[in-house]
Amino acid sequence: MGSKLVKEGLTKAPHRSLFKASGLTDEEMERPLIGVVNSFNEIVPGHVGLNDITEAVKKGVLMAGGTPLEFPAIAVCDGIAMNHEGMKYSLASRELIADSIETMTIAHGLDGLVIIPNCDKNVPGSMMAAARLNIPTIIISGGPMLSGRFKDKDVDLISVFEGVGSVTSKDMTLDELHSLENSACPTCGSCSGMFTANSMNCMSEALGIALPGNGTIPAVFSERKRLAKKSGMKIMELVEKNIKPRDILTEEAFKNALTVDMALGCSTNTVLHLTAIAYEADVKMDLNIINEISKVTPNLCRLSPAGPYHIEELDAAGGISAVMKELDKKGLINKDVITVSGTVGEKIENAYKKGDKIIASVEKPYSQTGGIQVMYGNLAPDGAVIKKSAVDDKMLKVKTTAKVFESEEAAVDAILEGNIKPGDCVVIRYEGPKGGPGMREMLTPTSALSGMGLDDKVSLITDGRFSGGSRGAAIGHVSPEACEMGPIAYIKDGDIIDIDIIEGKLNVLISEEEFEERRKTTKIKETKYKGYLGKYAKLVTSASTGAICK
């Protein structure tokens, strides 16, 4: 691999001719060819500002003696895709992103990559491509948006989703909701809480494949452009030293990232994505390691939706480097692993944590254990995942009554019509990677319950996913999924489901004999799709393996 394949020697005269048709000079072709992957589009708010970041990256590459060559990648806005057929394409887009970056890079013999992602599946797809290709690569995201203000409170996108439930329960008027929707997302950037996009941008920093600040510097700050220039310059150093993603994305790096994940209280989707990135990097990672790390890692941050704070405040408090330095006080960070900018130890040496409000001290954390819990039981033999840090204490251990729905839309209708009562457990099935297909995020039902004041009274369980913005006892990724004959397919209205988030147990209270009888008599719902979703459904694996495609 590399540009020698496309530009050197007698037989590459035609290739050089085509590069010259694109405007390249001999001098530019003599330098390393650096792919600059620009995920700009005019739909996704996290991506509308990426042309500025891309231009800054290209200036950095030029300053350091490389030749930048820009090409695009797609991105889906999960918020706009939410609660309709479009959400089936969100997770599926991750594979398209990784595949397209792989295709462009190898087809054109590039020497290195600077990938510029920002939103939910675009970031992990970019990191999957980096691990798969294993040529020098650095990630520089577009950065988070600022939080908004409404009635003297900080608000974000989730506030608007929850506002729908508040209007339904008559706690908010339509005029107030309209004012809220005008205020909640005031700038470009990835949505301002510790939702999936920002979670994964923070993970890129914790893994070491991005420069310090990548996860938290706001999109509208000039510092973000300076970081982009530094990233463009840094890729030339990585190419010169031949430092590749798999040199960085080691087993110890993933343990560091999971530790930071638990401390931050990231989205449950990080479980899917870190597993998929590890697969591409040939690093073994199963769900059990998550619980092992969670047991010893204090939860230091309560950012939206788990608390009132936003990414801009995490940045001002010291960012990811400060979180890692605080965790190191308990010996939880491996400082010897390398990153794109030296070792972790060198990266965090001069980090400074401002106060204990945004980033708590390890001596007085928000919780002694991490923000994510993997659950097992007869309802989820291969595992399920919950964002424990966003669950009310009284919902951590409950017995609930199942109300079963065959789709997200049916569940949302029941919630908004007032048919879900305290003590109920909303079970949404056939929304898994294959069954959806595409494993839709369930932000609308969780937000509706929160807006109606039921998030501390009602549980949700699904073989689909929950948004990083979901709060409450929302258990997702139930594996095996319903369409693969998982036990969630056999649940009936009125079943008692025993939820113990503290111990990580998820069981339906029926006998083995009854389970076996249901297994024999349950008819699995079938859906057939043409086009990309049809191909995806045939290739995608379980959520417990990261919903990778094989």
XYZ file of C-alpha atoms in Angstrom, residues 72-407:
336
model
C -16.144 12.692 1.122
C -17.901 10.394 3.559
C -21.599 10.300 4.410
C -23.223 10.936 7.788
C -26.725 10.428 9.192
C -28.270 12.761 11.782
C -29.766 10.397 14.343
C -32.030 13.135 15.699
C -33.632 13.780 12.305
C -33.754 10.035 11.542
C -35.370 9.250 14.917
C -38.749 7.500 15.273
C -39.371 6.676 11.623
C -38.089 4.361 8.891
C -34.952 6.475 8.487
C -33.503 5.290 11.806
C -33.052 1.821 10.293
C -30.270 3.360 8.195
C -28.331 4.936 11.064
C -26.322 1.993 12.419
C -26.176 0.503 8.933
C -24.457 3.689 7.706
C -21.458 2.885 9.934
C -20.479 0.031 7.611
C -20.958 2.165 4.488
C -18.654 4.820 5.952
C -15.913 2.344 6.834
C -16.228 0.557 3.484
C -16.133 3.769 1.433
C -13.031 5.094 3.225
C -11.341 1.724 2.692
C -12.292 1.778 -0.996
C -11.018 5.285 -1.711
C -7.792 4.796 0.232
C -6.681 1.527 -1.331
C -7.919 2.346 -4.833
C -5.783 5.507 -4.916
C -2.709 4.361 -2.992
C -2.758 6.956 -0.210
C 0.093 7.223 2.326
C -1.923 8.484 5.294
C -5.357 9.688 6.357
C -6.842 12.554 8.306
C -10.480 11.652 8.923
C -12.926 14.429 9.845
C -16.108 12.927 11.329
C -18.513 14.227 13.966
C -21.833 12.480 14.446
C -23.095 9.206 15.833
C -22.095 6.482 13.327
C -19.716 8.611 11.324
C -17.123 8.655 14.150
C -16.980 4.899 14.847
C -17.170 4.151 11.113
C -14.108 6.345 10.630
C -12.209 4.590 13.415
C -13.209 1.178 12.053
C -11.750 2.195 8.690
C -8.547 3.393 10.364
C -8.096 0.090 12.194
C -8.935 -1.962 9.097
C -6.632 -0.087 6.713
C -3.788 0.277 9.229
C -1.961 3.110 7.518
C -0.971 6.254 9.477
C -4.236 7.961 10.463
C -5.451 10.695 12.792
C -9.024 11.657 13.710
C -10.092 15.313 14.086
C -13.812 15.772 14.683
C -15.968 18.832 14.057
C -16.634 19.282 17.788
C -19.732 19.660 19.980
C -22.377 22.370 19.724
C -22.963 24.706 22.639
C -25.956 24.141 24.917
C -28.961 26.452 24.608
C -30.879 28.518 27.173
C -34.608 28.327 27.889
C -36.316 29.810 30.962
C -32.912 30.405 32.595
C -31.883 26.754 32.220
C -29.302 25.082 29.992
C -31.101 22.964 27.388
C -30.208 20.656 24.503
C -31.850 18.464 21.873
C -33.086 16.012 24.518
C -34.979 18.858 26.197
C -37.039 19.178 23.011
C -37.727 15.439 22.772
C -38.840 15.486 26.414
C -40.902 18.598 25.705
C -43.162 16.479 23.477
C -44.065 14.370 26.518
C -44.541 17.519 28.608
C -47.035 18.905 26.079
C -48.855 15.557 26.099
C -49.157 15.672 29.907
C -50.151 19.372 29.697
C -47.067 20.533 31.638
C -45.981 22.657 28.662
C -47.874 24.592 26.000
C -47.271 24.320 22.267
C -46.001 27.919 22.248
C -43.456 27.059 24.946
C -42.360 23.997 22.985
C -41.877 26.195 19.913
C -39.690 28.593 21.927
C -37.722 25.622 23.258
C -37.120 24.191 19.790
C -35.789 27.595 18.697
C -33.351 27.690 21.625
C -32.097 24.154 22.231
C -29.531 23.799 19.423
C -27.926 27.255 19.073
C -24.808 26.397 17.019
C -23.457 23.835 14.608
C -21.730 20.796 16.106
C -22.578 17.407 17.568
C -25.451 17.644 20.088
C -24.176 19.156 23.324
C -24.602 16.392 25.928
C -22.745 13.134 26.525
C -24.734 11.520 23.763
C -23.321 9.025 21.261
C -21.444 11.438 18.964
C -19.628 13.189 21.789
C -19.112 9.902 23.611
C -17.305 8.478 20.587
C -15.309 11.649 19.964
C -14.158 11.415 23.588
C -13.333 7.736 22.980
C -11.150 8.668 19.988
C -9.131 10.818 22.363
C -9.044 8.168 25.114
C -7.950 5.522 22.602
C -5.131 7.799 21.491
C -6.031 8.152 17.816
C -6.838 11.873 18.154
C -5.049 14.836 19.703
C -5.966 16.085 23.210
C -9.064 18.287 23.032
C -10.658 16.428 20.137
C -13.552 15.179 22.243
C -14.510 18.430 23.942
C -13.412 21.670 22.205
C -16.675 23.262 20.936
C -17.269 23.385 17.188
C -17.512 27.184 17.115
C -14.257 27.851 19.004
C -11.219 28.977 17.010
C -9.232 26.473 19.070
C -10.983 23.724 17.044
C -9.485 25.106 13.809
C -6.060 25.282 15.420
C -6.430 21.661 16.513
C -7.321 20.762 12.913
C -4.138 22.428 11.636
C -2.096 20.578 14.256
C -3.746 17.321 13.202
C -2.802 17.999 9.569
C 0.779 18.616 10.641
C 0.823 15.595 12.947
C -0.160 13.155 10.192
C 3.112 13.918 8.424
C 5.034 12.920 11.545
C 3.014 9.700 11.788
C 3.758 8.907 8.129
C 7.456 9.644 8.579
C 7.675 7.405 11.670
C 5.265 4.838 10.177
C 3.067 4.862 13.300
C -0.094 2.982 12.377
C -3.520 2.697 14.036
C -2.918 -0.855 15.286
C 0.252 0.351 17.020
C -2.073 2.642 18.990
C -5.322 0.610 19.170
C -3.975 -2.144 21.427
C -5.785 -4.151 24.090
C -4.431 -1.784 26.749
C -5.679 1.234 24.788
C -9.190 -0.236 24.702
C -9.053 -0.855 28.452
C -8.071 2.805 28.922
C -10.978 3.875 26.709
C -13.487 1.696 28.568
C -12.228 3.095 31.861
C -12.750 6.650 30.602
C -16.149 5.562 29.231
C -17.234 4.422 32.711
C -15.942 7.610 34.345
C -17.724 9.864 31.841
C -21.019 7.966 31.795
C -21.014 7.661 28.013
C -23.761 6.417 25.719
C -24.546 2.687 25.759
C -23.770 2.806 22.035
C -20.063 2.998 22.900
C -20.344 -0.715 23.734
C -21.429 -1.468 20.159
C -18.831 0.775 18.599
C -15.772 -0.016 20.710
C -16.478 -3.720 20.137
C -16.653 -3.153 16.370
C -13.468 -1.036 16.310
C -11.655 -3.678 18.383
C -12.744 -6.336 15.872
C -11.211 -4.322 13.020
C -8.016 -3.868 15.071
C -7.819 -7.634 15.776
C -8.244 -7.006 19.508
C -10.481 -9.408 21.425
C -13.154 -7.680 23.487
C -16.275 -9.263 24.966
C -18.996 -7.785 27.137
C -17.667 -9.302 30.369
C -14.651 -6.984 30.381
C -17.040 -4.013 30.535
C -18.495 -5.159 33.861
C -15.016 -5.932 35.184
C -13.842 -2.390 34.403
C -17.107 -0.833 35.605
C -16.741 -2.488 39.033
C -13.451 -0.697 39.749
C -14.005 2.610 37.932
C -15.665 5.556 39.694
C -18.225 7.591 37.767
C -16.799 11.132 37.761
C -19.119 13.015 35.387
C -22.862 13.590 35.186
C -23.350 15.273 31.848
C -26.713 15.452 30.073
C -28.791 13.272 30.081
C -27.491 11.939 33.428
C -27.015 15.456 34.853
C -27.329 19.164 34.069
C -23.886 19.736 32.517
C -22.703 19.826 28.903
C -19.560 19.137 26.885
C -18.459 22.781 26.825
C -18.278 22.631 30.647
C -16.267 19.402 30.535
C -13.854 21.143 28.172
C -13.502 24.140 30.504
C -12.958 21.785 33.461
C -9.953 20.156 31.796
C -11.390 17.758 29.232
C -10.529 14.109 28.691
C -6.885 14.488 29.705
C -8.003 15.779 33.114
C -10.421 12.864 33.504
C -7.620 10.408 32.677
C -5.232 12.124 35.094
C -7.843 11.877 37.866
C -8.381 8.175 37.127
C -4.629 7.655 37.209
C -4.702 8.597 40.905
C -6.287 5.167 41.442
C -3.887 3.467 39.028
C -6.669 2.856 36.510
C -4.903 4.234 33.423
C -2.054 2.552 31.544
C 0.282 5.486 30.878
C 2.768 3.546 28.742
C 0.527 3.040 25.692
C 1.292 5.278 22.734
C -1.018 7.807 21.109
C -0.726 10.045 18.058
C 1.033 12.535 20.348
C 3.387 10.496 22.529
C 2.493 8.202 25.421
C -0.638 8.597 27.531
C 1.609 9.585 30.431
C 3.120 12.422 28.402
C -0.334 13.475 27.210
C -1.858 13.832 30.681
C 1.220 15.025 32.572
C 0.277 18.710 32.387
C -3.511 18.235 32.474
C -5.360 20.400 34.985
C -8.775 19.714 36.524
C -10.824 22.781 37.460
C -12.887 22.106 40.586
C -14.856 18.982 41.503
C -18.273 19.860 40.052
C -17.929 18.816 36.403
C -15.177 16.241 36.973
C -15.553 14.828 40.470
C -12.522 13.679 42.443
C -11.796 9.949 42.664
C -12.101 10.313 46.445
C -15.673 11.636 46.154
C -17.118 10.364 42.857
C -20.763 10.498 41.806
C -20.712 6.697 42.067
C -18.077 4.144 43.058
C -18.798 2.134 39.912
C -18.942 3.019 36.222
C -21.726 4.489 34.149
C -22.549 1.403 32.033
C -23.751 -2.026 33.180
C -23.985 -5.204 31.101
C -26.869 -7.418 32.228
C -27.468 -11.155 31.818
C -30.320 -13.551 32.561
C -32.921 -15.776 30.935
C -34.200 -12.748 29.000
C -30.714 -11.825 27.731
C -28.450 -14.926 27.674
C -25.850 -13.090 25.539
C -26.204 -9.800 27.369
C -28.023 -6.455 27.440
C -26.747 -2.959 28.206
C -27.957 -0.046 30.330
C -26.600 3.425 31.116
C -26.695 2.933 34.899
C -25.617 6.508 35.652
C -28.837 7.840 34.058
C -31.188 5.613 36.115
C -33.080 6.867 39.177
C -31.992 4.993 42.319
C -35.447 3.560 42.969
C -35.456 1.895 39.522
C -32.209 -0.020 40.051
C -33.972 -3.081 41.483
C -37.635 -3.627 40.531
C -40.183 -6.233 39.497
C -42.224 -4.930 36.580
C -45.192 -5.983 34.447
C -44.511 -6.512 30.744
C -46.424 -4.628 28.075
C -45.175 -5.960 24.764
C -44.935 -4.137 21.416
C -43.756 -5.381 18.035
C -42.290 -2.022 16.994
